[in-house]
mmCIF file of C-alpha atoms and ligand atoms in Angstrom:
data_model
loop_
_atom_site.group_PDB
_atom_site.id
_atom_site.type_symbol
_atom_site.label_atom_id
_atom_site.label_comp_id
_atom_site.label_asym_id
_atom_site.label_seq_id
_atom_site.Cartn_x
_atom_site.Cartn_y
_atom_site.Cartn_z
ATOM 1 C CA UNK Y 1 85.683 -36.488 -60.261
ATOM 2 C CA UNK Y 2 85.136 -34.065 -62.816
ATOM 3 C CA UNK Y 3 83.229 -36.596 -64.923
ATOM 4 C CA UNK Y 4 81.232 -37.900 -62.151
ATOM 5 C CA UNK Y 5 79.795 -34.630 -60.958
ATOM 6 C CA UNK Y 6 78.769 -33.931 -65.164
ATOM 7 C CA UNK Y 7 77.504 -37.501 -64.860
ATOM 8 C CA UNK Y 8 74.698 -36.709 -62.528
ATOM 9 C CA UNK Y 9 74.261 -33.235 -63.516
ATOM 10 C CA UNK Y 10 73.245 -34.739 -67.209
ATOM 11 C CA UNK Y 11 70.872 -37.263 -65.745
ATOM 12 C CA UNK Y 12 68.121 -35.165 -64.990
ATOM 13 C CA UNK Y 13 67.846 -31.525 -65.377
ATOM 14 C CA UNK Y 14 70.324 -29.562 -64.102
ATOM 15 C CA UNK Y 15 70.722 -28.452 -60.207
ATOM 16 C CA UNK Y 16 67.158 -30.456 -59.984
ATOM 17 C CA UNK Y 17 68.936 -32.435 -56.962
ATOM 18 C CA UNK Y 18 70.440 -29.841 -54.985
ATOM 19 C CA UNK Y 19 67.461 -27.659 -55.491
ATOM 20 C CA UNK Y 20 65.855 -30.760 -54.295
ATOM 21 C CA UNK Y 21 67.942 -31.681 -51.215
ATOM 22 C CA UNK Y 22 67.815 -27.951 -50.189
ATOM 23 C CA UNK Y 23 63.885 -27.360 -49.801
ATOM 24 C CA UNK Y 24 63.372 -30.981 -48.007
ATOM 25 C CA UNK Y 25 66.102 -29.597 -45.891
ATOM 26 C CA UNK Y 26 64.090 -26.320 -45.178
ATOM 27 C CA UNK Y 27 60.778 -28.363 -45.325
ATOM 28 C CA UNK Y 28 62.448 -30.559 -42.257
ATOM 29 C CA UNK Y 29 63.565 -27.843 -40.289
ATOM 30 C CA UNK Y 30 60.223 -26.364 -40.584
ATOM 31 C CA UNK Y 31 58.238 -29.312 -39.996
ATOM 32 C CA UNK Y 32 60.840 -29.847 -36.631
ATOM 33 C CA UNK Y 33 60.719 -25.646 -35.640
ATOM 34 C CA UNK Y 34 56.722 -25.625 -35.737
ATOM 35 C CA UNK Y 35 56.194 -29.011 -34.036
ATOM 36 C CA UNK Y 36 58.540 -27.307 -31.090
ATOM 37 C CA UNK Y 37 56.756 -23.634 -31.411
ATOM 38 C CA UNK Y 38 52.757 -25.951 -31.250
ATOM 39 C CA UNK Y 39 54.633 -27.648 -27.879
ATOM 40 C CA UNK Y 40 53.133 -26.003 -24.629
ATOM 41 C CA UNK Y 41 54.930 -27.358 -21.276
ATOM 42 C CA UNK Y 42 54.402 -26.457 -17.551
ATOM 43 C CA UNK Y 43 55.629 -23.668 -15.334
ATOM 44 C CA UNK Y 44 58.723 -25.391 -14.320
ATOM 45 C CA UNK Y 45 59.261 -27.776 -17.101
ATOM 46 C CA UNK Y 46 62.343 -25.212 -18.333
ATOM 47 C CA UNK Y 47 61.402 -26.338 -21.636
ATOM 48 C CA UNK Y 48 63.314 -24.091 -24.056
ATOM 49 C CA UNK Y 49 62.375 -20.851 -25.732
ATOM 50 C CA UNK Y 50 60.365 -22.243 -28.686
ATOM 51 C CA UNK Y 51 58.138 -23.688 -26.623
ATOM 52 C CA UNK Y 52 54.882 -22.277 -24.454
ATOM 53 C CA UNK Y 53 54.896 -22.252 -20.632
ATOM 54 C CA UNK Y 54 51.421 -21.568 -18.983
ATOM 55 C CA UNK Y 55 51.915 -17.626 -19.378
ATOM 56 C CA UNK Y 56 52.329 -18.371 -23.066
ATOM 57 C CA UNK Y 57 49.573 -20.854 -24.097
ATOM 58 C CA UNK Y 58 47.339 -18.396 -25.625
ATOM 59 C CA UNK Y 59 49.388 -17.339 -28.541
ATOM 60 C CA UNK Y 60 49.151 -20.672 -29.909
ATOM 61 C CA UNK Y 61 45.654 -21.791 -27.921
ATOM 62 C CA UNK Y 62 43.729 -18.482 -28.038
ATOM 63 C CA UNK Y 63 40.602 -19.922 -25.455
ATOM 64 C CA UNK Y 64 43.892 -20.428 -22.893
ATOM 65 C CA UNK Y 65 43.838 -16.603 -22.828
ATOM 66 C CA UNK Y 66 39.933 -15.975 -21.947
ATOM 67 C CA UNK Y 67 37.600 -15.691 -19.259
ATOM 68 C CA UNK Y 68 36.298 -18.437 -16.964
ATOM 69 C CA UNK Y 69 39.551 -20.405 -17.158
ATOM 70 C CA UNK Y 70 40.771 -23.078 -14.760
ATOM 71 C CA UNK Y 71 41.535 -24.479 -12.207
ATOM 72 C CA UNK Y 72 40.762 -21.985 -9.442
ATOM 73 C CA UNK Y 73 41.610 -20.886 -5.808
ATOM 74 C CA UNK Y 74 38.463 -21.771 -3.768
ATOM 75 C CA UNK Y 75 37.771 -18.890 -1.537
ATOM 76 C CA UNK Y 76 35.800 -21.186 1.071
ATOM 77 C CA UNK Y 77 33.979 -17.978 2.710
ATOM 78 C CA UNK Y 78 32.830 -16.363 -0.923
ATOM 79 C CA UNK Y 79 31.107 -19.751 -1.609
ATOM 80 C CA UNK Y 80 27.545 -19.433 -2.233
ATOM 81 C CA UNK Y 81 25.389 -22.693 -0.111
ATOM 82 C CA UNK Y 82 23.607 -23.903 -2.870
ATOM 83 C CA UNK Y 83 20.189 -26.262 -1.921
ATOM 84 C CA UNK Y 84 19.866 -27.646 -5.365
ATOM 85 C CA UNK Y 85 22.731 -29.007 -5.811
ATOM 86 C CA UNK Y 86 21.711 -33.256 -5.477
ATOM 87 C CA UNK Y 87 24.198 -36.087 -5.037
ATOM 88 C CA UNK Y 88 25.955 -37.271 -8.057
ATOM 89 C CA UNK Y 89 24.935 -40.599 -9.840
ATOM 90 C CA UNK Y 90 27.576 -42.704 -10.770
ATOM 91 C CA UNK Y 91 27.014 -45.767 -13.434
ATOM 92 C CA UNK Y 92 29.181 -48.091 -14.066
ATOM 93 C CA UNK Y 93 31.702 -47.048 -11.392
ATOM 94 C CA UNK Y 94 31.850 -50.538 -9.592
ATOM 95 C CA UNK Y 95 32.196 -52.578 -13.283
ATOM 96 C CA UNK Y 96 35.217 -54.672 -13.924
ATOM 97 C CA UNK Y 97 37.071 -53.221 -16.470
ATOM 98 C CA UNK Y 98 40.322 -53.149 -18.764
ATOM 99 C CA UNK Y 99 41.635 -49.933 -18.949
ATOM 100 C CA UNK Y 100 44.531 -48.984 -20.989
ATOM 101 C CA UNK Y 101 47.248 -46.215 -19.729
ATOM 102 C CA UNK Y 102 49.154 -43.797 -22.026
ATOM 103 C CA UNK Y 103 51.781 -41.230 -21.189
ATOM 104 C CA UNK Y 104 50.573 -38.335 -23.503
ATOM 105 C CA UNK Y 105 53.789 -36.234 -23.292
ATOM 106 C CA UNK Y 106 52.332 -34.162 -20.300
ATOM 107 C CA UNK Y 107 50.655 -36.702 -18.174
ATOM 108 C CA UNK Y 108 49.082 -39.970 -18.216
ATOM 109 C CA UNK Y 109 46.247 -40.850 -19.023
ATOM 110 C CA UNK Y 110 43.675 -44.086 -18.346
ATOM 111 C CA UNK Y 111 40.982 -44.058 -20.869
ATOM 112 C CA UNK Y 112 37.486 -45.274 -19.547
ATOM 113 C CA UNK Y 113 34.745 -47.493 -21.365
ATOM 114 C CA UNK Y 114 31.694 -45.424 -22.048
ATOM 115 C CA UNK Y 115 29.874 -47.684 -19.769
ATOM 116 C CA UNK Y 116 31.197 -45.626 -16.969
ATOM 117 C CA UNK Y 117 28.580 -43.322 -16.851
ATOM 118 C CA UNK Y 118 27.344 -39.751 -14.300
ATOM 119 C CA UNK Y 119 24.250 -38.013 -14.103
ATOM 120 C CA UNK Y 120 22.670 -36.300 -11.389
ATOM 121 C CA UNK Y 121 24.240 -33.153 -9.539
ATOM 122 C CA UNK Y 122 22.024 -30.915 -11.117
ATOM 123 C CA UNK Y 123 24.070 -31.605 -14.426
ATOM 124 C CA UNK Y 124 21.862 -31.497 -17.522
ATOM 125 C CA UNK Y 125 21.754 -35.385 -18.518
ATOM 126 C CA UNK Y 126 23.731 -38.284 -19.119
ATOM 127 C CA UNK Y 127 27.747 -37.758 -19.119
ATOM 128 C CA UNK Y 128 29.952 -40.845 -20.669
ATOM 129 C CA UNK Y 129 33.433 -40.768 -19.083
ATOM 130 C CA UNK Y 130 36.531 -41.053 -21.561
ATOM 131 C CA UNK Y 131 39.237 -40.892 -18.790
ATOM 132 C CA UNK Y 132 41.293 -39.970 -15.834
ATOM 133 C CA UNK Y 133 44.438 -38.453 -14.610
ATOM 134 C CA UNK Y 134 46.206 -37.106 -12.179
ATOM 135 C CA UNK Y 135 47.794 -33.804 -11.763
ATOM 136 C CA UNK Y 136 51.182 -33.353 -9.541
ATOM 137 C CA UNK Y 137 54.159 -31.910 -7.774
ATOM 138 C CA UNK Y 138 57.658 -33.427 -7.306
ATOM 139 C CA UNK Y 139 59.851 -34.086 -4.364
ATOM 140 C CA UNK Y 140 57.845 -32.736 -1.694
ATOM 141 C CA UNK Y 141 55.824 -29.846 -3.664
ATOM 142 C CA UNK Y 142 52.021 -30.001 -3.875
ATOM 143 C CA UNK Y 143 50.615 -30.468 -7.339
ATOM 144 C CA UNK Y 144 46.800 -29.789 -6.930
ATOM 145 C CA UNK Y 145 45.551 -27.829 -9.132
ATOM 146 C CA UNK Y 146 42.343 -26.565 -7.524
ATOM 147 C CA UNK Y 147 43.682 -24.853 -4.458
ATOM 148 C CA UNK Y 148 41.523 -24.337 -1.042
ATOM 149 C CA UNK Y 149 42.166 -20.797 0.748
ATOM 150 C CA UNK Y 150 45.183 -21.097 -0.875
ATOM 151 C CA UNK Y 151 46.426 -24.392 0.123
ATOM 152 C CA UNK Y 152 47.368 -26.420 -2.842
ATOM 153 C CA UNK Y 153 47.197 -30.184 -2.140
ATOM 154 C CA UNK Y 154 49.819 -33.141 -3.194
ATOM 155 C CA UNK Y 155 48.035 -34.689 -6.020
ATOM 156 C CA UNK Y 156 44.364 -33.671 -7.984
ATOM 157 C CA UNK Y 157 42.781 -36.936 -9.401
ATOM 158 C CA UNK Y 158 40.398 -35.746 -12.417
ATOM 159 C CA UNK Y 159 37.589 -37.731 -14.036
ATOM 160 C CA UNK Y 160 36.379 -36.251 -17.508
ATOM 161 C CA UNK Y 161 32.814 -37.153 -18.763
ATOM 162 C CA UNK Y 162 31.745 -36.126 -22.212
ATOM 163 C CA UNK Y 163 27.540 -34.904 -22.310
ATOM 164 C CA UNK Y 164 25.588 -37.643 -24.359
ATOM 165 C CA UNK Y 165 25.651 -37.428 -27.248
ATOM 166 C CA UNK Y 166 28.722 -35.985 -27.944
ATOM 167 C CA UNK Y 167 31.566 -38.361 -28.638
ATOM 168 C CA UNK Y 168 34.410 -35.953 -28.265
ATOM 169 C CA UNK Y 169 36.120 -32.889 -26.609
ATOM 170 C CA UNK Y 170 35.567 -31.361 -29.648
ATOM 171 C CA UNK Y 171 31.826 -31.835 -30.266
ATOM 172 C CA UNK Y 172 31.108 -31.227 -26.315
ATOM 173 C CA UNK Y 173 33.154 -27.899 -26.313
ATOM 174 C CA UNK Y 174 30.685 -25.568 -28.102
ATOM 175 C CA UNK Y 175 27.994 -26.729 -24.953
ATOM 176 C CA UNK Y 176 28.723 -24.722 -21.969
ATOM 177 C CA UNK Y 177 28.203 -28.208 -19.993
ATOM 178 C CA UNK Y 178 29.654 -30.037 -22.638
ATOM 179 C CA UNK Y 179 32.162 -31.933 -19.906
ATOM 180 C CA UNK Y 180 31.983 -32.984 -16.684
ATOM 181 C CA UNK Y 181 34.649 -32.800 -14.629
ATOM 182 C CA UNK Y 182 34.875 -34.607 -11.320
ATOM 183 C CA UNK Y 183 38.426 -33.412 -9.107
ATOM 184 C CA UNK Y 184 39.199 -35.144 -5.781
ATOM 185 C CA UNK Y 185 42.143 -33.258 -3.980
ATOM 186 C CA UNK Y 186 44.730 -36.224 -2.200
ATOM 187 C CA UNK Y 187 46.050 -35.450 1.532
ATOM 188 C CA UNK Y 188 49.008 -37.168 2.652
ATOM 189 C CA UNK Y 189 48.369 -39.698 5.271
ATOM 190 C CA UNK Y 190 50.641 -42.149 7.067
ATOM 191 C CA UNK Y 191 48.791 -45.283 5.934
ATOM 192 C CA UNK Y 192 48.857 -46.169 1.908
ATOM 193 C CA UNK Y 193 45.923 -45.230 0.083
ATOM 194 C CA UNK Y 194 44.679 -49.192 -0.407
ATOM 195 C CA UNK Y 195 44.361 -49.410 -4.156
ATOM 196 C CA UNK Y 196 46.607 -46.890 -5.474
ATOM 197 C CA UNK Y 197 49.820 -49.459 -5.916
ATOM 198 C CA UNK Y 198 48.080 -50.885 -9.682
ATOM 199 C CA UNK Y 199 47.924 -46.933 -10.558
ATOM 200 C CA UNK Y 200 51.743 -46.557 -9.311
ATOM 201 C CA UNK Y 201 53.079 -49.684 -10.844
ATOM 202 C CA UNK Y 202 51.268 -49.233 -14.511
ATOM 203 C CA UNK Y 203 52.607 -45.470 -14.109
ATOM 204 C CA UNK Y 204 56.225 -47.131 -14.479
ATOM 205 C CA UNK Y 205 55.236 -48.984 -17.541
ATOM 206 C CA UNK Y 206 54.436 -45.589 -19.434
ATOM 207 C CA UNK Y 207 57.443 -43.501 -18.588
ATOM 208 C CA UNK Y 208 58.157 -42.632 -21.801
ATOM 209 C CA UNK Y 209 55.648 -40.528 -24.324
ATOM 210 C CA UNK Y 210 53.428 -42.479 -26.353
ATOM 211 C CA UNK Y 211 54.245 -46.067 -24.499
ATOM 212 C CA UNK Y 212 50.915 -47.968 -23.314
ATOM 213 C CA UNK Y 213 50.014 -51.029 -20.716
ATOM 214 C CA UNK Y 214 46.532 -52.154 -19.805
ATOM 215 C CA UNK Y 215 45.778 -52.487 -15.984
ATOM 216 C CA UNK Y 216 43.137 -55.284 -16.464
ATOM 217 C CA UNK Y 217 39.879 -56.181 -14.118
ATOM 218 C CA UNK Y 218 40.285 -52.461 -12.734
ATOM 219 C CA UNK Y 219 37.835 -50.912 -10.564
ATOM 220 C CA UNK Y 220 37.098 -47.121 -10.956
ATOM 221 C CA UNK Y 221 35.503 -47.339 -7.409
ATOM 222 C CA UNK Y 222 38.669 -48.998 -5.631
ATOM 223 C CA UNK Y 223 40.276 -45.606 -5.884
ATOM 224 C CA UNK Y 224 37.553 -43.113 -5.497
ATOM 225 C CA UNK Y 225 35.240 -43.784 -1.399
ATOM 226 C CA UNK Y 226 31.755 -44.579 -1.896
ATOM 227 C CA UNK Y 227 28.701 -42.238 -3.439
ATOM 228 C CA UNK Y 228 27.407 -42.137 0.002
ATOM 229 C CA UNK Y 229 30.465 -40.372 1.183
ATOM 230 C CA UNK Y 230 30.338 -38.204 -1.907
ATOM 231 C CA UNK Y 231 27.240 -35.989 -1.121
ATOM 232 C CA UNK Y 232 29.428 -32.606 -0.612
ATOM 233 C CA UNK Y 233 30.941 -30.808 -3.047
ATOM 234 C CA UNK Y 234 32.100 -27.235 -4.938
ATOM 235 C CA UNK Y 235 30.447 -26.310 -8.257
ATOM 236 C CA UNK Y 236 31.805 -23.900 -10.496
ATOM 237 C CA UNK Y 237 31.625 -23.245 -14.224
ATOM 238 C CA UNK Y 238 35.435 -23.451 -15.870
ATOM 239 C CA UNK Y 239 37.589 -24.537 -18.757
ATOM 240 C CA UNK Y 240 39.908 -27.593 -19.272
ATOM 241 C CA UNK Y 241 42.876 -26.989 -17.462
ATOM 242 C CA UNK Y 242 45.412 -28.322 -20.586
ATOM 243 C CA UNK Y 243 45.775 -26.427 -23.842
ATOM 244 C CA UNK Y 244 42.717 -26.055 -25.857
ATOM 245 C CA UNK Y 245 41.293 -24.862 -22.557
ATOM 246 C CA UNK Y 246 37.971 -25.379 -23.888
ATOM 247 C CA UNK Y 247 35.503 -23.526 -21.773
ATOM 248 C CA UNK Y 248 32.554 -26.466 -21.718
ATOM 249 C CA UNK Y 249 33.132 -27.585 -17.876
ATOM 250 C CA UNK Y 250 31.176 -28.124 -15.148
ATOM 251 C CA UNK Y 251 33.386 -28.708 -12.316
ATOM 252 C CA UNK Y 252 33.164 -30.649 -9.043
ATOM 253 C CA UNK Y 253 35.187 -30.635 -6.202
ATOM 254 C CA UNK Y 254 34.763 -33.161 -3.765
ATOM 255 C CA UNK Y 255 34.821 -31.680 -0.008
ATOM 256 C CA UNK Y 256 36.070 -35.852 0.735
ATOM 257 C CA UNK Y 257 39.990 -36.404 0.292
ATOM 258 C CA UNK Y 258 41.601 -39.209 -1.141
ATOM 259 C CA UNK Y 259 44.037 -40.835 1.092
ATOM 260 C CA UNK Y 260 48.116 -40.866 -0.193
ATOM 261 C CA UNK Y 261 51.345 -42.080 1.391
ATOM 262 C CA UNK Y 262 54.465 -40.025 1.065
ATOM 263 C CA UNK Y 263 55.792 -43.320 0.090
ATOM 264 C CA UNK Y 264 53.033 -43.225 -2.502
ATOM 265 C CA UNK Y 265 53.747 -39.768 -4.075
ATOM 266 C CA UNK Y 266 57.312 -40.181 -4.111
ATOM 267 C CA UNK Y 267 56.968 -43.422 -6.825
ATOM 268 C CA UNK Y 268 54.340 -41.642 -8.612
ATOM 269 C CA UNK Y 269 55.970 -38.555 -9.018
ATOM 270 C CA UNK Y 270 59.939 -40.204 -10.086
ATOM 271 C CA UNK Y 271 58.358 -42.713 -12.723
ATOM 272 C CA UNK Y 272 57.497 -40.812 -15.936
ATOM 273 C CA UNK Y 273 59.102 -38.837 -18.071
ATOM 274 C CA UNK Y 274 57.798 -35.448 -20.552
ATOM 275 C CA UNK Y 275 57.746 -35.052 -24.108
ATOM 276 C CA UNK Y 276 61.051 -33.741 -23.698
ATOM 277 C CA UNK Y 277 62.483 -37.031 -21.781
ATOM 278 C CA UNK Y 278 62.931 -35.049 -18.393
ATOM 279 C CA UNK Y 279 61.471 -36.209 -15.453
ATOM 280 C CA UNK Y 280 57.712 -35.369 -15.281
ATOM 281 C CA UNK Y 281 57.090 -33.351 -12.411
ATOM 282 C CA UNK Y 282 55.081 -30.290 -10.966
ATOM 283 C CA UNK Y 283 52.527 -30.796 -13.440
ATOM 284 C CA UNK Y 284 49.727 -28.196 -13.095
ATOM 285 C CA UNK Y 285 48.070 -24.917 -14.338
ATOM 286 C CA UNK Y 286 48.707 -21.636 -12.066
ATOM 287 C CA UNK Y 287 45.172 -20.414 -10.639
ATOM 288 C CA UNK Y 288 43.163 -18.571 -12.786
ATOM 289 C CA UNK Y 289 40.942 -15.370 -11.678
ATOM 290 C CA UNK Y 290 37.557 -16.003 -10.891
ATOM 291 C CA UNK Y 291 36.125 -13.050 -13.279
ATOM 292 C CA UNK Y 292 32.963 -12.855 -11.227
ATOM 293 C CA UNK Y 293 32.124 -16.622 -11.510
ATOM 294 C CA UNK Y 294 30.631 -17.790 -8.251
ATOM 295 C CA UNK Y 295 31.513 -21.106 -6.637
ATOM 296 C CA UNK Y 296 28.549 -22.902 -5.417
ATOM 297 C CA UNK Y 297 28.683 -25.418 -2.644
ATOM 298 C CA UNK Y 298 26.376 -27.963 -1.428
ATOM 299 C CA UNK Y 299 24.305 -27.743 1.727
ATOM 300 C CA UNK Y 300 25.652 -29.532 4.389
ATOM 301 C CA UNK Y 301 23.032 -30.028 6.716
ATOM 302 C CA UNK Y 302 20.822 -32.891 6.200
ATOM 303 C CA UNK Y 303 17.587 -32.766 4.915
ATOM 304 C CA UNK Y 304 16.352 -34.103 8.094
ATOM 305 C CA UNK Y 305 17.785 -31.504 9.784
ATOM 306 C CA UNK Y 306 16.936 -28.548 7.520
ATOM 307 C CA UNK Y 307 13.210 -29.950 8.045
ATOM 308 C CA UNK Y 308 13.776 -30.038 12.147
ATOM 309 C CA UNK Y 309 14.950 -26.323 11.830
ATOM 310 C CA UNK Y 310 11.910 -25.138 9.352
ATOM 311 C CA UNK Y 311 9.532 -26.777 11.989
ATOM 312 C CA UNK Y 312 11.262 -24.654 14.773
ATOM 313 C CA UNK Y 313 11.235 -21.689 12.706
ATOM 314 C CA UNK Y 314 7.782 -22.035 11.897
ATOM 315 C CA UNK Y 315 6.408 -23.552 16.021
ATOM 316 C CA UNK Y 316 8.568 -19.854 17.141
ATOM 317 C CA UNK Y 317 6.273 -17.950 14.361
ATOM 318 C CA UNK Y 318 2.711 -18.860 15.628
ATOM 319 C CA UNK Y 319 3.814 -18.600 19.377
ATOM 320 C CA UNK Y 320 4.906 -15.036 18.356
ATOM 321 C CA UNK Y 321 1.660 -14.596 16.995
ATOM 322 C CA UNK Y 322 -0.289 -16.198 19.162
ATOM 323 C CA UNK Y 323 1.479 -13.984 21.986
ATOM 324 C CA UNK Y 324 1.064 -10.880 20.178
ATOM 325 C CA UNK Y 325 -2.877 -11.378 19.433
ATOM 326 C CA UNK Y 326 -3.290 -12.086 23.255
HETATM 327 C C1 NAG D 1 39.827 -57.861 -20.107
HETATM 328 O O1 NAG D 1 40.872 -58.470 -20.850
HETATM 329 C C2 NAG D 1 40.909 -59.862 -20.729
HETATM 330 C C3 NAG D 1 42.170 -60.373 -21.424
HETATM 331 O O2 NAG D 1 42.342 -59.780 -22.648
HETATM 332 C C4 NAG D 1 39.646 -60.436 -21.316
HETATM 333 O O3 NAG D 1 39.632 -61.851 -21.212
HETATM 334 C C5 NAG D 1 38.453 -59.868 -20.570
HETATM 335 O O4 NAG D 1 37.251 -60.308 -21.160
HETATM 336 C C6 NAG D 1 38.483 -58.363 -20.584
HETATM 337 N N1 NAG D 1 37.445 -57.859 -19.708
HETATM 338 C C7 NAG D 1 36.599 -56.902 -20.071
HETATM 339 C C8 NAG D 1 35.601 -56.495 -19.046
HETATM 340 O O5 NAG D 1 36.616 -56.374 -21.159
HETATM 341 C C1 NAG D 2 54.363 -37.726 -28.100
HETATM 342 O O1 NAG D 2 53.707 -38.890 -28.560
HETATM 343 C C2 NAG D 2 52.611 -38.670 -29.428
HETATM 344 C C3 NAG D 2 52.033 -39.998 -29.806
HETATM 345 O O2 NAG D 2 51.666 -40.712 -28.708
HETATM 346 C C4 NAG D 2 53.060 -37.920 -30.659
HETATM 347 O O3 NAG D 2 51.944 -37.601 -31.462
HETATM 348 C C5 NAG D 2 53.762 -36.645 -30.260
HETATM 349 O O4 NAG D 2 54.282 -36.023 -31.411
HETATM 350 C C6 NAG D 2 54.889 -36.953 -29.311
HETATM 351 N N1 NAG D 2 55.489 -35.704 -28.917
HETATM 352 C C7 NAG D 2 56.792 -35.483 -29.067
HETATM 353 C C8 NAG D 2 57.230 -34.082 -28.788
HETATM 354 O O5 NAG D 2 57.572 -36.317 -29.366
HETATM 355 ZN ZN1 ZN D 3 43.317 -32.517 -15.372
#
């Protein structure tokens, strides 16, 4: 034994291994303690201590802690009717396409072809869209994220567009409309939503992070109602709701609900599984204060009708007139 041990001490220089074996050791831990302490979770993930519930993602994402955050509580009677605020454009929308699915750790995502394109809703150009995902609660609790009057909602679908040119989240986020964000809040119904079952079954593909499927000949539009039903909407100025929280959004909230099953919700909420291998549940940001922002909706009456009442307005105005000059 005692030869053996002044074997390997004479082979190189002395202690060189231990030495050696002791820092990767440290490096390890290190490398294993500051992958956990970068790890943010959700509000009831009970993720340990070294890791950063919502109340917490600042000291590692600073933007997470400043002003015009996201998502909000939509105060229906502060909301300011807005007359210029047009439909939305969609491109690309009806397409066939292949889209793959990824469970990132926190949610799931299904990346988009830039051919799926938005404009119009007074946003300033041409948006490409890089993905959706869905935001939600777990055996029986809502998991909206935008709440309305304080009513949060079972599921939040979310569409992100990046602005033209940008080709990231990280080019877009210095422009204050840098991303689009489209949110359509689900309502439980008693009939199935029609299209949602290729969603739920590719959802139990990815239940582990970093596993992938494709959902091929998919159609964005299956899942979302038509444009023509999409004419009313909220429009405030917010941040990503996940750690960076880049502040670069402009939001839209769809008045329109998507239809959802309780049979639905309950397979989409028991299929995947965190970062941490429990079950991935109640997955969305607290409100965030409004810190003066205003919330803009669009006007619901028609134009047709808007006209009818400006013709009123203005017939009542020259028989005043004419009344008062007689
Ligand atoms: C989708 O994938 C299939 C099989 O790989 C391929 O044949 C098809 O061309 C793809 N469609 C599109 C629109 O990319
Ligand atoms: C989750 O998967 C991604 C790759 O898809 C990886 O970069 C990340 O480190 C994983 N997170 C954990 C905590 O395992
Ligand atoms: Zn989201």
């Amino acid at each position: 034994m005692a030869a053996g041990w002044k074997s390997r001490r004479n082979s190189s220089h002395p202690c060189a291994a231990p030495v050696m074996g002791f820092s990767l050791c440290l490096i390890t831990l290190h490398l294993l303690l500051s992958q956990c302490t970068a790890q943010w979770c959700y509000q009831r993930q009970f993720c340990d201590d070294s890791c950063k519930d919502p109340s917490r993602w600042e000291t590692e994402f600073p933007r997470c802690g400043g002003l015009h955050q996201s998502p909000i509580n939509i105060v229906t009677r502060n909301v300011h009717v807005n007359d210029n605020l047009p439909p939305l454009v969609f491109i690309g929308y009806t397409d066939i396409i292949n889209i793959t699915v990824e469970n990132k750790g926190h949610s799931a995502h299904f990346a988009l072809p830039p051919s799926v394109r938005l404009t119009g809703g007074a946003l300033p150009g041409y948006y490409r869209a890089a993905q959706f995902h869905f935001h939600w609660g777990g055996n029986g609790r809502p998991g909206s994220e935008h709440t309305i009057d304080g009513e949060r909602f079972p599921m939040e679908l979310h569409i992100v567009h990046i602005k033209e040119p940008y080709n990231s989240l990280a080019e877009a986020q210095h422009d204050m409309a840098g991303i689009a964000l489209l949110a359509f809040l689900f309502e439980e119904t008693t009939d199935d939503h029609p299209h949602l079952d290729t969603v739920i079954a590719a959802l139990g593909l990815v239940q582990n992070n970093g596993s992938t499927t494709v959902i091929p000949n998919f159609h964005l539009s299956d899942i979302i109602p038509p444009a023509s039903d999409l004419h009313h909407y909220y429009r405030y100025v917010g941040s990503m709701t996940t750690p960076g929280c880049e502040h670069a959004v402009a939001w839209t909230v769809f008045h329109r609900t998507l239809p959802i099953s309780s049979r639905q919700l309950d397979a989409i909420v028991k299929q995947c599984r965190f970062w941490t291998g429990l079950p991935m549940t109640d997955i969305y940001r607290p409100t965030q204060p409004l810190d003066g922002r205003i919330v803009y909706r669009t006007n619901s009456g028609t134009v047709q009708r808007r006209v009818l009442h400006m013709c009123i307005r203005i017939f009542l105005a020259v028989l005043f007139t004419l009344a008062l000059t007689h």
